Short mmCIF file of C-alpha atoms in Angstrom, two decimals:
data_model
loop_
_atom_site.label_atom_id
_atom_site.label_comp_id
_atom_site.label_asym_id
_atom_site.label_seq_id
_atom_site.Cartn_x
_atom_site.Cartn_y
_atom_site.Cartn_z
CA UNK A 1 1.55 -17.43 20.67
CA UNK A 2 3.44 -17.29 23.96
CA UNK A 3 2.90 -14.11 25.96
CA UNK A 4 5.37 -11.86 27.73
CA UNK A 5 4.69 -8.96 30.10
CA UNK A 6 5.90 -5.53 29.02
CA UNK A 7 7.75 -5.46 32.37
CA UNK A 8 10.09 -8.16 31.02
CA UNK A 9 11.32 -6.03 28.11
CA UNK A 10 15.03 -5.34 28.37
CA UNK A 11 15.70 -1.69 27.65
CA UNK A 12 19.31 -0.72 26.86
CA UNK A 13 21.63 1.55 28.87
CA UNK A 14 19.76 4.58 27.45
CA UNK A 15 16.39 3.11 28.44
CA UNK A 16 15.48 2.33 24.83
CA UNK A 17 14.45 -0.69 22.80
CA UNK A 18 14.46 -0.84 18.98
CA UNK A 19 10.98 -1.29 17.52
CA UNK A 20 10.59 -2.61 13.97
CA UNK A 21 7.28 -1.56 12.41
CA UNK A 22 5.70 -3.95 9.90
CA UNK A 23 2.51 -3.56 7.87
CA UNK A 24 0.24 -6.39 9.07
CA UNK A 25 -1.48 -6.70 5.68
CA UNK A 26 1.35 -6.34 3.13
CA UNK A 27 4.07 -7.57 5.54
CA UNK A 28 6.27 -4.71 4.31
CA UNK A 29 8.79 -3.49 6.88
CA UNK A 30 7.99 0.21 7.18
CA UNK A 31 10.50 1.70 9.62
CA UNK A 32 12.53 1.19 12.75
CA UNK A 33 12.50 3.57 15.68
CA UNK A 34 13.12 3.44 19.41
CA UNK A 35 10.72 3.16 22.32
CA UNK A 36 11.34 3.90 25.98
CA UNK A 37 9.13 2.45 28.71
CA UNK A 38 6.70 5.38 28.52
CA UNK A 39 6.26 5.25 24.74
CA UNK A 40 5.72 1.48 24.91
CA UNK A 41 3.09 2.02 27.61
CA UNK A 42 1.34 4.68 25.51
CA UNK A 43 1.51 2.41 22.43
CA UNK A 44 -0.13 -0.45 24.31
CA UNK A 45 -2.74 1.79 25.99
CA UNK A 46 -3.73 3.81 22.93
CA UNK A 47 -3.24 1.24 20.18
CA UNK A 48 -1.20 3.71 18.11
CA UNK A 49 2.59 3.87 17.83
CA UNK A 50 4.56 6.15 20.13
CA UNK A 51 8.35 6.37 20.03
CA UNK A 52 11.19 8.19 21.72
CA UNK A 53 12.85 10.63 19.34
CA UNK A 54 16.59 10.43 20.01
CA UNK A 55 17.29 13.57 17.94
CA UNK A 56 14.65 15.70 19.66
CA UNK A 57 14.78 13.93 23.06
CA UNK A 58 11.01 13.79 23.32
CA UNK A 59 8.06 11.44 23.05
CA UNK A 60 6.84 11.19 19.48
CA UNK A 61 3.31 10.13 18.56
CA UNK A 62 3.73 8.84 15.01
CA UNK A 63 1.38 10.74 12.71
CA UNK A 64 0.51 13.48 15.22
CA UNK A 65 1.51 16.13 12.70
CA UNK A 66 1.44 14.23 9.38
CA UNK A 67 -1.80 12.34 10.06
CA UNK A 68 0.00 9.12 9.15
CA UNK A 69 -0.77 7.29 12.37
CA UNK A 70 -0.16 3.57 12.76
CA UNK A 71 -2.90 1.46 14.36
CA UNK A 72 -1.28 -1.29 16.41
CA UNK A 73 -2.52 -4.85 15.90
CA UNK A 74 0.13 -6.73 17.90
CA UNK A 75 3.47 -6.14 19.60
CA UNK A 76 5.89 -9.07 19.37
CA UNK A 77 9.12 -9.56 21.31
CA UNK A 78 12.26 -11.41 20.27
CA UNK A 79 14.04 -14.24 22.09
CA UNK A 80 16.30 -11.85 24.04
CA UNK A 81 13.38 -9.53 24.86
CA UNK A 82 15.46 -6.60 23.62
CA UNK A 83 13.80 -5.93 20.24
CA UNK A 84 10.13 -5.32 19.40
CA UNK A 85 8.21 -6.07 16.22
CA UNK A 86 5.09 -3.91 15.98
CA UNK A 87 2.42 -5.06 13.53
CA UNK A 88 0.34 -2.12 12.33
CA UNK A 89 -2.27 -0.85 9.95
CA UNK A 90 -0.73 2.41 8.67
CA UNK A 91 -2.93 5.37 7.73
CA UNK A 92 -0.35 6.62 5.23
CA UNK A 93 3.37 6.80 4.50
CA UNK A 94 5.72 5.70 7.28
CA UNK A 95 8.64 7.80 6.05
CA UNK A 96 9.06 11.54 6.50
CA UNK A 97 10.22 11.64 2.84
CA UNK A 98 6.73 10.59 1.74
CA UNK A 99 7.88 7.07 0.81
CA UNK A 100 5.58 4.32 2.07
CA UNK A 101 8.52 2.54 3.73
CA UNK A 102 11.75 4.10 5.02
CA UNK A 103 13.67 1.27 3.31
CA UNK A 104 13.38 2.65 -0.23
CA UNK A 105 17.10 2.38 -1.09
CA UNK A 106 19.44 -0.54 -1.49
CA UNK A 107 23.19 -1.00 -1.31
CA UNK B 1 15.18 1.29 -6.48
CA UNK B 2 17.62 4.07 -5.57
CA UNK B 3 21.12 2.88 -4.70
CA UNK B 4 23.41 3.86 -1.86
CA UNK B 5 27.09 2.98 -1.34
CA UNK B 6 27.94 0.96 1.75
CA UNK B 7 30.38 3.79 2.57
CA UNK B 8 27.39 6.04 3.27
CA UNK B 9 26.04 3.83 6.06
CA UNK B 10 26.01 5.64 9.39
CA UNK B 11 27.39 3.37 12.08
CA UNK B 12 26.69 4.37 15.68
CA UNK B 13 29.22 5.37 18.38
CA UNK B 14 30.09 1.68 18.82
CA UNK B 15 30.60 1.21 15.08
CA UNK B 16 27.41 -0.78 14.71
CA UNK B 17 24.23 -0.61 12.66
CA UNK B 18 21.05 -2.60 13.41
CA UNK B 19 20.18 -5.09 10.67
CA UNK B 20 16.64 -6.43 10.40
CA UNK B 21 16.52 -9.80 8.63
CA UNK B 22 13.40 -10.58 6.60
CA UNK B 23 12.50 -13.74 4.67
CA UNK B 24 12.25 -12.60 1.03
CA UNK B 25 9.62 -15.25 0.19
CA UNK B 26 7.29 -15.26 3.22
CA UNK B 27 8.10 -11.65 4.24
CA UNK B 28 8.36 -12.86 7.84
CA UNK B 29 10.70 -10.78 10.00
CA UNK B 30 13.17 -13.36 11.31
CA UNK B 31 15.57 -11.54 13.63
CA UNK B 32 17.47 -8.37 14.31
CA UNK B 33 21.19 -8.25 14.96
CA UNK B 34 24.04 -5.76 14.58
CA UNK B 35 26.64 -5.35 11.85
CA UNK B 36 29.92 -3.46 11.97
CA UNK B 37 31.67 -2.33 8.79
CA UNK B 38 33.56 -5.61 8.48
CA UNK B 39 30.51 -7.85 8.86
CA UNK B 40 28.60 -5.73 6.33
CA UNK B 41 31.53 -6.09 3.92
CA UNK B 42 31.60 -9.87 4.40
CA UNK B 43 27.82 -10.04 3.98
CA UNK B 44 28.00 -8.18 0.67
CA UNK B 45 31.03 -10.11 -0.58
CA UNK B 46 29.88 -13.59 0.38
CA UNK B 47 26.11 -13.23 -0.02
CA UNK B 48 25.50 -14.73 3.43
CA UNK B 49 24.73 -12.85 6.65
CA UNK B 50 27.56 -11.89 8.97
CA UNK B 51 26.98 -9.94 12.19
CA UNK B 52 28.90 -8.53 15.11
CA UNK B 53 28.09 -10.40 18.30
CA UNK B 54 27.89 -7.80 21.07
CA UNK B 55 27.90 -10.48 23.80
CA UNK B 56 30.92 -12.35 22.47
CA UNK B 57 32.64 -9.32 20.86
CA UNK B 58 33.39 -11.22 17.68
CA UNK B 59 32.33 -11.58 14.07
CA UNK B 60 29.52 -14.05 13.71
CA UNK B 61 28.75 -15.90 10.48
CA UNK B 62 25.09 -16.81 10.89
CA UNK B 63 24.69 -20.57 10.52
CA UNK B 64 28.41 -21.38 10.77
CA UNK B 65 27.70 -23.83 13.60
CA UNK B 66 23.95 -24.50 13.20
CA UNK B 67 23.97 -24.80 9.41
CA UNK B 68 21.12 -22.29 9.30
CA UNK B 69 22.82 -19.85 6.96
CA UNK B 70 20.92 -16.99 5.35
CA UNK B 71 21.48 -16.35 1.63
CA UNK B 72 21.31 -12.62 1.00
CA UNK B 73 19.10 -11.39 -1.85
CA UNK B 74 19.23 -7.64 -1.17
CA UNK B 75 20.37 -5.18 1.50
CA UNK B 76 18.14 -2.15 1.91
CA UNK B 77 18.89 1.05 3.82
CA UNK B 78 16.50 3.39 5.58
CA UNK B 79 16.08 7.15 5.07
CA UNK B 80 18.61 8.02 7.79
CA UNK B 81 21.09 5.38 6.51
CA UNK B 82 21.38 4.06 10.07
CA UNK B 83 19.30 0.87 9.82
CA UNK B 84 19.57 -2.04 7.37
CA UNK B 85 16.89 -4.41 6.09
CA UNK B 86 18.44 -7.64 4.81
CA UNK B 87 16.25 -9.77 2.56
CA UNK B 88 17.29 -13.42 2.75
CA UNK B 89 16.51 -16.98 1.83
CA UNK B 90 17.06 -18.81 5.15
CA UNK B 91 18.33 -22.40 5.18
CA UNK B 92 16.60 -23.09 8.49
CA UNK B 93 15.48 -21.50 11.75
CA UNK B 94 16.72 -17.97 12.45
CA UNK B 95 16.43 -18.28 16.23
CA UNK B 96 18.84 -20.12 18.53
CA UNK B 97 15.74 -21.52 20.31
CA UNK B 98 14.84 -23.45 17.14
CA UNK B 99 11.91 -21.15 16.35
CA UNK B 100 11.74 -20.04 12.72
CA UNK B 101 11.61 -16.38 13.76
CA UNK B 102 13.00 -14.83 16.95
CA UNK B 103 9.70 -12.92 17.31
CA UNK B 104 7.66 -15.87 18.61
CA UNK B 105 6.19 -14.08 21.64
CA UNK B 106 3.84 -11.17 22.03
CA UNK B 107 3.10 -8.67 24.77
#
């Protein structure tokens, strides 16, 4: 697979990039959240997902309080380099509701 | 699966919601694009994906020119009702580069 440097990621006007999180084993899409440059750096360095919480305006280490951390296997980038796909092994539920995936409802 | 009305979707300040597109058979994440209320309505009515092109500022019927339409099987909504997961049967490549998925590179 072709490689891209994290310096080539195109963050939006707020310095954020959407990050889709997918279970690498089941292929279930678990959640989508936003990363800034620092949370992407921490994710790559520590091998666990870090995001930027837009509601709390702070870095957010997924699972820091719930224990449901996500071990990162690979970070993929789309053709425009403005969306990430993070393949993980989750330690538990991705959703704060306790659901395994945040996408537990349909229209 | 719990149901939600499309009227409950929370569009952002620009009237958009991110829509992750996933192949319902292979479970591969194909692309992410944005929908406004009208493109979501068209998607639900026609059973094919419609988006809002932020670069061209126009409605965009996926596959209208390339032939690579995406037949919609289900539209899921996340816990915050501000992100969609669209399960599709794709007629061809999702990416304008010709790649099957837009996520063909990794960091």
